[in-house]
Amino acid sequence: MIKKSGNRIGKKARILAQIVGVGALTGLFVGVVITCFTALSTLAEEFSRGYYGFFRDHPAFIPLLFLALLAGSVLVGGVMRFMPTVRGSGIPQTEGATRGLFRLKWYEAITGMFAAALFTIFMGLSAGSEGPSIMIGGACGSLTSDALRRNAVVRRYQITSGACAGISVAFNAPLTGMAFAFEEAHKRFTPEVFVCSFSSVVVALVVRNLLRPAMGFEVGAFLTAFSFEGVDPFHFMFLLYVLFSAVIVSLAGVAFYYLVFLCRKIFAKSRIAFFAKGLFRVSIPFVLAGAFGLITSYAMGGGHHFIEAVGSLGTLERIFSSPVWATLLIVVILRLITAVANMGAGVPAGAFVPILAIGAGMGALLSMLCGVMGMDPAYSDALILICMASFFTTVVKSPITGIVMVVELTWNFTFLLPVILGVAAGYLIGAVFRTEPIYDKLLDELLEEHCKTHPVEQFVTKVRVRENGHAAGRTLRDVLWPSGALVIKVVRGEEEISPDGNTQIREGDILIVEGKTADKKDYLEALGKTVGELIEEEEHGEKG
């Protein structure tokens, strides 16, 4: 008994050591790639603001801008047509790969998304680099796993670790990356997910913080224009202002959510020939980007420039000499329209920071309103950040990520309680209006499209639990099963057990597993590595 226990502990230690080693290698790769990607995206955004300024100063050349934008939309539409992986922010595709729903084509993600996302930022779209960083990071993890010839289970862990490292490098926020792994990628906590994420994030951030100074970029907090000095985060009246503002911002988040899917439905049902090829559909966000970019540079890029401008240490440039409140309202409306159009058309552009920018703009407007109602202006920066978190949580439905991200972006945890209050309001209002996590909803649409070309098969498989499998000695809920796998019976000697999540799996057990997948080969490989030994398989159900 002692020997078996020792063998089991040794096996777990070897598995964790393998995940740590491969995760560290993934982190090294991601650190280099994403640091270069974010640096180039920053330069592309700055350059686009410069040449849009030229067109604002020389209106006679504006037709050339729109010709270039239309040509750019044709180019991006062609990339989307021939590289279907390169769509949207890339987060739904990455989440699907981490859950084993389909294979992530790393060669398309690294090359295609890298180039396409940079191009959309260069052309002046309301596009961030943080969402694509998640996908490119996940693809780096998949490439590392394949290069080392790891099995399907390890591949999923490395896609997770790469995605976490990607967002951590983009934001310089390690806890945000870790929270993304548990709350978005897998929606569960296991030691393996923690270990692979931790090892990759740490190494990637070390690489980032070594490379950025060498490239001439600062190493520090993502947001630096916000001040929290001389304020009491537990002041009762401030908490009331937080609740009031969070409710309004959350209702706007609900409206944004439904507008995105209304836009997607309109594009999907269009009968225009070019829509089917994605060319005309993609041209709409490009044309909007040109029109709005000529109005204000705050409508361009991911929104980091705008978020910093609304902080008390930033400087907001007024649009057409309008009042501050009018400038904020114009920017919020423009950014909301472009974000809806980008997500509706599936343009390869990050939506992570654009969503935060919309929340920041509404937070700035509400801080002015609360100031009229009697709120001390010193609380404005905190209220803006809380509104960012509330809007993000309403749309994405990831409250822990929202809380950790907002406080980590400023490296200030003073307002943790008010942020929790605002995020809770956003989450509850989203639940009342029955919004789903937006990236999960987008993933469902991708899966529907995927199933048209990769029919789903249903079958039943018998597998014997062996010591060399990941499942031995664990409860059902603690095992990373292949997507679509459902254990319907456990045979232990002469006993047959109807399992639940707390059922412990023992070496020698025979598991009757019902499978439903579009990639049977990958599924069976993952199931064999997870449990130990495939015994037999019989068809059960039909394709479709």
XYZ file of C-alpha atoms in Angstrom:
544
model
C 0.000 0.000 0.000
C 2.825 2.387 0.941
C 4.651 1.533 -2.287
C 1.545 2.228 -4.405
C 0.985 5.511 -2.599
C 4.608 6.459 -3.205
C 4.336 5.539 -6.873
C 1.180 7.645 -7.207
C 2.861 10.649 -5.579
C 5.897 10.163 -7.810
C 3.680 9.993 -10.898
C 1.907 13.245 -9.984
C 5.241 14.903 -9.306
C 6.522 13.835 -12.743
C 3.372 15.135 -14.438
C 3.614 18.481 -12.657
C 7.341 18.724 -13.400
C 6.656 18.114 -17.098
C 3.932 20.777 -17.129
C 6.203 23.262 -15.318
C 9.094 22.641 -17.714
C 7.026 22.913 -20.869
C 5.146 25.867 -19.362
C 8.382 27.730 -18.686
C 9.486 27.132 -22.276
C 6.097 28.366 -23.478
C 6.487 31.465 -21.291
C 9.892 32.190 -22.798
C 8.482 31.938 -26.318
C 5.371 33.991 -25.488
C 7.417 36.647 -23.694
C 9.485 37.316 -26.813
C 6.633 37.138 -29.351
C 4.027 39.148 -27.419
C 6.506 41.797 -26.262
C 7.412 42.384 -29.903
C 3.744 42.313 -30.930
C 2.611 44.851 -28.311
C 5.591 47.109 -29.057
C 4.771 47.084 -32.777
C 1.080 47.686 -32.083
C 1.967 50.736 -29.960
C 4.082 52.128 -32.796
C 1.337 51.357 -35.337
C -1.269 53.187 -33.237
C 0.969 56.230 -32.808
C 1.711 56.296 -36.536
C -1.973 56.039 -37.445
C -2.834 58.975 -35.174
C -0.123 60.955 -36.977
C -1.296 60.361 -40.538
C -4.967 60.825 -39.594
C -3.889 64.224 -38.252
C -2.414 64.963 -41.682
C -5.736 64.183 -43.365
C -7.613 66.379 -40.870
C -5.262 69.245 -41.725
C -5.432 68.593 -45.504
C -9.082 67.674 -46.320
C -8.372 67.499 -50.064
C -6.560 64.181 -49.527
C -9.372 62.529 -47.524
C -10.664 60.510 -50.554
C -7.245 58.808 -50.669
C -7.708 57.735 -47.057
C -11.015 56.033 -47.799
C -9.620 54.358 -50.912
C -6.826 52.955 -48.755
C -9.329 51.833 -46.136
C -11.456 50.035 -48.735
C -8.367 48.331 -50.141
C -7.377 47.359 -46.614
C -10.812 45.877 -45.960
C -10.499 43.723 -49.096
C -7.103 42.494 -47.900
C -8.360 41.659 -44.393
C -11.517 40.056 -45.806
C -9.351 37.833 -47.987
C -7.239 36.805 -45.004
C -10.392 35.938 -43.038
C -11.714 33.901 -45.946
C -8.597 31.800 -46.473
C -7.540 31.675 -42.798
C -10.820 31.153 -40.877
C -8.949 31.023 -37.549
C -8.158 34.732 -37.909
C -11.426 36.313 -36.847
C -12.497 38.689 -34.122
C -10.298 39.085 -31.082
C -9.230 35.422 -31.103
C -10.372 34.838 -27.532
C -13.307 32.496 -28.390
C -11.024 30.353 -30.580
C -8.450 30.135 -27.805
C -11.038 29.208 -25.182
C -12.372 26.499 -27.480
C -8.875 25.068 -27.883
C -8.192 25.087 -24.123
C -11.408 23.136 -23.563
C -10.560 20.654 -26.311
C -13.472 21.663 -28.527
C -11.278 21.947 -31.605
C -7.632 22.169 -32.629
C -6.009 25.588 -32.745
C -4.085 26.026 -35.987
C -1.054 27.667 -34.431
C 0.578 28.493 -37.772
C -2.486 30.530 -38.795
C -2.870 32.154 -35.388
C 0.755 33.233 -34.991
C 1.299 34.519 -38.523
C -2.219 35.500 -39.593
C -3.484 37.090 -36.381
C -0.137 38.809 -35.749
C -0.203 40.477 -39.180
C -3.961 41.113 -39.429
C -4.311 42.631 -35.947
C -1.318 44.916 -36.518
C -2.771 45.965 -39.864
C -6.178 46.896 -38.395
C -4.464 48.989 -35.705
C -2.295 50.662 -38.365
C -5.404 51.492 -40.425
C -6.933 53.330 -37.464
C -9.636 50.900 -36.375
C -10.818 50.787 -32.773
C -8.693 47.718 -32.192
C -6.580 46.577 -29.276
C -3.624 44.224 -29.116
C -4.617 42.477 -25.869
C -7.226 40.051 -27.288
C -4.968 38.936 -30.149
C -2.161 38.595 -27.582
C -4.232 35.898 -25.875
C -4.702 33.983 -29.119
C -1.092 34.361 -30.259
C 0.085 33.300 -26.799
C -2.160 30.228 -26.894
C -0.851 29.378 -30.359
C 2.723 29.644 -29.055
C 1.773 27.119 -26.353
C 0.315 24.775 -28.957
C 3.456 25.096 -31.088
C 5.711 24.368 -28.099
C 3.676 21.299 -27.190
C 3.694 19.964 -30.761
C 7.411 20.639 -31.183
C 8.147 18.602 -28.045
C 5.635 15.936 -29.150
C 3.523 16.207 -26.026
C 0.131 14.494 -25.849
C -3.292 16.120 -26.289
C -3.731 16.691 -22.541
C -0.439 18.571 -22.172
C -1.247 20.530 -25.337
C -4.410 21.907 -23.715
C -2.465 22.924 -20.632
C 0.126 24.699 -22.763
C -2.488 26.554 -24.808
C -3.871 27.732 -21.476
C -0.458 28.760 -20.168
C 0.381 30.575 -23.407
C -2.916 32.469 -23.411
C -2.425 33.510 -19.769
C 1.126 34.628 -20.487
C -0.115 36.575 -23.506
C -2.552 38.726 -21.555
C -0.092 39.074 -18.664
C 2.596 40.434 -21.002
C 0.131 42.762 -22.746
C -1.065 44.293 -19.451
C 2.006 43.631 -17.279
C -0.513 41.998 -14.967
C 0.347 38.466 -13.745
C -2.725 37.982 -11.540
C -5.017 38.920 -14.418
C -3.437 36.175 -16.495
C -3.911 33.639 -13.723
C -7.541 34.681 -13.216
C -8.169 34.330 -16.952
C -7.021 30.698 -16.806
C -9.451 29.716 -14.066
C -12.456 31.880 -14.908
C -12.435 32.132 -18.696
C -10.310 29.374 -20.206
C -11.325 26.359 -18.084
C -13.932 27.768 -15.679
C -12.443 25.564 -12.960
C -9.422 25.292 -10.672
C -7.045 22.341 -10.762
C -3.426 22.064 -9.598
C -2.268 21.473 -13.181
C -3.989 24.614 -14.505
C -2.429 26.642 -11.682
C 1.051 25.210 -12.191
C 1.125 25.582 -15.977
C -0.242 29.143 -15.809
C 2.080 30.194 -13.009
C 5.256 28.896 -14.643
C 4.452 30.418 -18.016
C 3.317 33.810 -16.679
C 6.382 34.270 -14.469
C 8.876 33.474 -17.227
C 6.986 35.548 -19.824
C 6.916 38.629 -17.570
C 10.619 38.318 -16.768
C 11.341 38.253 -20.506
C 8.983 41.200 -21.109
C 10.554 43.359 -18.447
C 14.021 42.637 -19.825
C 13.106 43.338 -23.446
C 10.975 46.478 -23.138
C 13.725 48.765 -21.751
C 16.021 47.540 -24.511
C 13.336 48.530 -27.032
C 12.943 51.988 -25.503
C 9.618 51.330 -23.746
C 8.788 51.859 -20.087
C 8.223 49.024 -17.637
C 5.440 49.831 -15.211
C 1.711 49.922 -14.603
C -0.571 49.858 -17.653
C -2.448 52.941 -16.375
C -0.472 55.781 -14.784
C -2.758 58.843 -15.047
C -4.960 57.976 -12.060
C -4.475 59.343 -8.538
C -6.007 57.998 -5.306
C -4.411 60.222 -2.706
C -6.442 61.779 0.097
C -9.609 59.705 -0.338
C -11.422 57.205 1.868
C -12.459 54.067 -0.059
C -14.926 53.088 2.681
C -16.810 56.393 2.787
C -20.525 55.581 2.861
C -21.576 58.286 0.377
C -18.868 57.221 -2.074
C -20.161 53.653 -1.966
C -23.628 54.987 -2.841
C -22.169 56.870 -5.811
C -20.417 53.653 -6.854
C -23.649 51.675 -6.726
C -25.556 54.357 -8.658
C -22.898 54.589 -11.380
C -22.398 50.822 -11.623
C -26.103 50.262 -12.255
C -26.165 52.784 -15.119
C -22.952 51.463 -16.693
C -24.171 47.879 -16.366
C -27.410 48.691 -18.176
C -25.294 50.182 -20.959
C -23.273 46.949 -20.951
C -26.467 44.924 -21.459
C -27.396 47.157 -24.403
C -23.904 46.735 -25.876
C -24.150 42.936 -25.569
C -27.436 42.738 -27.463
C -26.298 45.251 -30.088
C -23.270 43.078 -30.894
C -25.402 40.017 -31.606
C -28.031 42.052 -33.438
C -25.254 43.319 -35.703
C -23.948 39.783 -36.245
C -27.446 38.577 -37.103
C -27.930 41.369 -39.646
C -24.624 40.553 -41.331
C -25.400 36.820 -41.350
C -28.820 37.275 -42.986
C -27.724 39.716 -45.667
C -28.286 38.558 -49.267
C -25.632 40.764 -50.829
C -23.091 38.595 -52.629
C -20.062 40.276 -51.113
C -21.383 39.606 -47.620
C -21.011 35.877 -48.184
C -17.331 36.380 -48.914
C -16.911 38.714 -45.966
C -15.523 41.560 -48.074
C -18.368 44.069 -47.903
C -19.067 43.152 -44.281
C -15.502 43.928 -43.281
C -15.504 47.212 -45.219
C -18.103 48.728 -42.886
C -15.819 48.861 -39.805
C -13.007 50.237 -41.973
C -15.166 53.051 -43.367
C -16.489 53.864 -39.893
C -12.920 53.938 -38.598
C -11.978 56.481 -41.249
C -14.970 58.715 -40.562
C -14.609 58.598 -36.775
C -10.815 58.867 -36.837
C -11.155 62.162 -38.713
C -13.399 63.435 -35.912
C -11.089 62.482 -33.045
C -8.031 60.317 -32.433
C -9.743 59.018 -29.278
C -11.924 56.816 -31.511
C -8.826 55.025 -32.814
C -6.734 52.181 -31.430
C -7.441 50.071 -28.405
C -8.353 52.973 -26.149
C -5.360 53.138 -23.818
C -4.680 56.711 -25.021
C -8.263 57.728 -24.191
C -8.343 55.982 -20.804
C -5.164 57.778 -19.756
C -6.636 61.099 -20.967
C -9.684 60.874 -18.671
C -7.520 60.317 -15.573
C -6.860 63.295 -13.323
C -3.184 63.291 -14.349
C -4.047 63.150 -18.052
C -5.136 65.849 -20.492
C -8.344 65.437 -22.490
C -8.331 67.256 -25.822
C -11.748 68.685 -26.616
C -13.511 67.904 -29.887
C -14.443 71.021 -31.906
C -13.949 73.159 -28.746
C -16.953 71.442 -27.165
C -17.432 71.151 -23.383
C -15.681 68.266 -21.656
C -18.924 66.376 -21.095
C -19.803 66.678 -24.809
C -16.347 65.418 -25.827
C -16.705 62.423 -23.516
C -20.193 61.658 -24.813
C -19.062 61.838 -28.452
C -16.104 59.517 -27.820
C -18.223 56.988 -25.917
C -20.804 56.884 -28.735
C -18.160 56.577 -31.452
C -16.255 53.865 -29.620
C -19.453 51.956 -28.869
C -20.470 52.003 -32.543
C -17.044 50.887 -33.745
C -16.764 48.132 -31.128
C -20.190 46.770 -32.104
C -19.299 46.937 -35.808
C -15.919 45.240 -35.300
C -17.348 42.401 -33.224
C -20.374 42.082 -35.488
C -18.248 41.794 -38.620
C -15.598 39.604 -36.968
C -12.714 41.897 -37.890
C -9.407 40.566 -36.471
C -9.183 43.248 -33.807
C -8.951 43.067 -30.035
C -12.031 44.122 -28.057
C -10.603 43.776 -24.539
C -9.310 47.337 -24.087
C -11.985 48.930 -26.332
C -14.571 47.544 -23.881
C -12.610 49.024 -20.972
C -12.353 52.363 -22.836
C -16.135 52.561 -23.238
C -16.531 51.897 -19.506
C -13.908 54.543 -18.717
C -15.677 57.154 -20.847
C -19.013 56.465 -19.184
C -17.281 56.513 -15.798
C -15.851 59.960 -16.563
C -19.313 61.245 -17.503
C -20.856 59.775 -14.355
C -18.086 61.207 -12.178
C -19.037 64.662 -13.506
C -22.705 63.965 -12.745
C -21.872 62.704 -9.255
C -19.737 65.811 -8.766
C -22.811 67.942 -9.426
C -24.636 65.779 -6.858
C -21.967 66.536 -4.254
C -19.204 63.924 -4.700
C -15.689 65.122 -3.911
C -13.733 65.398 -7.240
C -10.877 63.465 -5.587
C -12.985 60.302 -5.995
C -13.398 60.715 -9.772
C -10.450 58.510 -10.781
C -11.617 55.668 -8.555
C -15.162 55.917 -9.942
C -13.867 55.783 -13.527
C -11.935 52.573 -12.827
C -14.916 51.005 -11.059
C -17.150 51.788 -14.045
C -14.581 50.131 -16.307
C -14.786 46.987 -14.206
C -18.599 47.070 -14.076
C -18.994 47.449 -17.847
C -16.410 44.735 -18.527
C -18.071 42.312 -16.098
C -21.550 42.890 -17.521
C -20.334 42.079 -21.026
C -17.771 39.341 -20.349
C -19.318 37.871 -17.151
C -15.913 37.289 -15.522
C -16.147 39.107 -12.173
C -12.887 37.852 -10.654
C -10.931 38.803 -13.774
C -12.654 42.202 -13.797
C -11.765 42.898 -10.162
C -8.159 41.750 -10.401
C -7.536 43.397 -13.757
C -8.701 46.896 -12.856
C -6.791 47.112 -9.589
C -3.706 45.505 -11.133
C -3.618 47.855 -14.118
C -2.984 50.742 -11.730
C -0.942 48.764 -9.190
C -3.254 50.158 -6.492
C -5.410 47.882 -4.335
C -6.820 50.672 -2.145
C -10.252 50.602 -3.767
C -10.700 46.842 -3.776
C -13.990 46.920 -1.830
C -15.681 49.562 -4.039
C -14.487 47.675 -7.148
C -16.065 44.483 -5.791
C -19.324 46.390 -5.204
C -19.341 47.758 -8.755
C -18.479 44.395 -10.298
C -21.182 42.643 -8.260
C -23.760 45.144 -9.545
C -22.614 44.545 -13.113
C -22.761 40.774 -12.771
C -26.219 40.781 -11.166
C -27.714 43.142 -13.742
C -26.308 40.981 -16.513
C -27.956 37.959 -14.863
C -31.290 39.788 -14.597
C -31.258 40.536 -18.324
C -30.049 37.008 -19.112
C -26.840 37.929 -20.882
C -24.363 35.118 -21.419
C -20.570 35.546 -21.310
C -19.969 37.240 -24.662
C -16.927 35.151 -25.555
C -18.793 31.925 -24.736
C -21.640 33.037 -26.969
C -19.213 33.817 -29.782
C -17.584 30.423 -29.199
C -20.973 28.711 -29.586
C -21.398 30.385 -32.962
C -17.935 29.224 -34.013
C -18.768 25.662 -32.987
C -21.980 25.710 -35.010
C -20.003 26.757 -38.060
C -17.263 24.219 -37.290
C -19.796 21.384 -37.111
C -20.952 22.092 -40.671
C -17.596 20.907 -41.991
C -16.669 18.580 -39.113
C -19.745 16.470 -38.221
C -20.099 15.499 -34.557
C -19.922 11.772 -33.763
C -21.474 10.088 -30.720
C -20.095 6.823 -29.333
C -19.400 4.921 -26.122
C -15.896 3.876 -25.048
C -14.625 1.556 -22.300
C -11.348 2.573 -20.692
C -9.348 0.950 -17.894
C -7.749 3.186 -15.285
C -3.989 2.664 -15.156
C -1.359 4.105 -12.863
C 0.258 6.011 -15.736
C -2.971 7.927 -16.473
C -3.851 11.351 -15.039
C -7.155 10.168 -13.547
C -5.988 7.521 -11.040
C -6.534 8.597 -7.449
C -8.678 11.628 -8.313
C -12.342 12.479 -8.144
C -14.233 12.890 -11.411
C -14.537 16.647 -10.966
C -10.754 17.076 -10.653
C -9.896 15.436 -13.993
C -9.411 17.443 -17.190
C -11.610 15.285 -19.437
C -11.668 15.608 -23.212
C -14.465 17.896 -24.375
C -17.691 15.944 -24.875
C -16.700 13.101 -22.530
C -19.261 11.973 -19.946
C -18.524 9.109 -17.540
C -21.836 7.264 -17.248
C -20.688 4.221 -15.269
C -17.748 3.008 -13.185
C -17.169 -0.774 -13.013
C -15.115 -1.747 -9.953
C -14.754 -5.521 -9.776
C -18.293 -6.913 -9.501
C -19.711 -3.533 -8.500
C -21.228 -1.024 -10.913
C -21.304 2.592 -9.721
C -23.392 5.473 -11.065
C -20.835 8.227 -10.612
C -21.074 11.871 -9.623
C -18.446 14.588 -9.354
C -17.195 13.274 -5.991
C -16.660 9.685 -7.156
C -13.012 8.736 -6.718
C -11.332 6.934 -9.615
C -9.101 4.010 -8.647
C -6.500 2.078 -10.562
C -8.129 -0.950 -12.212
C -11.572 0.669 -12.563
C -13.290 0.379 -15.930
C -15.010 3.571 -17.001
C -17.895 3.598 -19.457
C -17.513 6.946 -21.226
C -20.022 8.499 -23.588
C -18.282 10.655 -26.171
C -19.471 13.441 -28.442
C -16.850 15.078 -30.645
C -15.994 16.331 -34.111
C -12.364 15.203 -33.779
C -12.513 11.546 -32.784
C -8.794 10.846 -33.166
C -7.770 13.699 -30.873
C -10.540 12.772 -28.424
C -9.440 9.134 -28.122
C -5.799 10.136 -27.733
C -6.685 12.532 -24.925
C -8.981 10.003 -23.247
C -6.290 7.299 -23.358
C -3.657 9.593 -21.844
C -6.103 10.796 -19.200
C -7.296 7.373 -18.039
C -4.709 4.822 -19.092
C -5.941 2.175 -21.550
C -8.655 2.071 -24.208
C -10.485 -1.288 -24.146
C -13.213 -1.132 -26.751
C -15.497 1.262 -28.531
C -18.958 0.955 -30.009
C -20.981 3.358 -32.108
C -23.759 5.025 -30.180
C -25.914 7.606 -31.911
C -25.444 9.332 -35.220
C -23.340 11.940 -36.944
C -24.597 15.477 -37.225
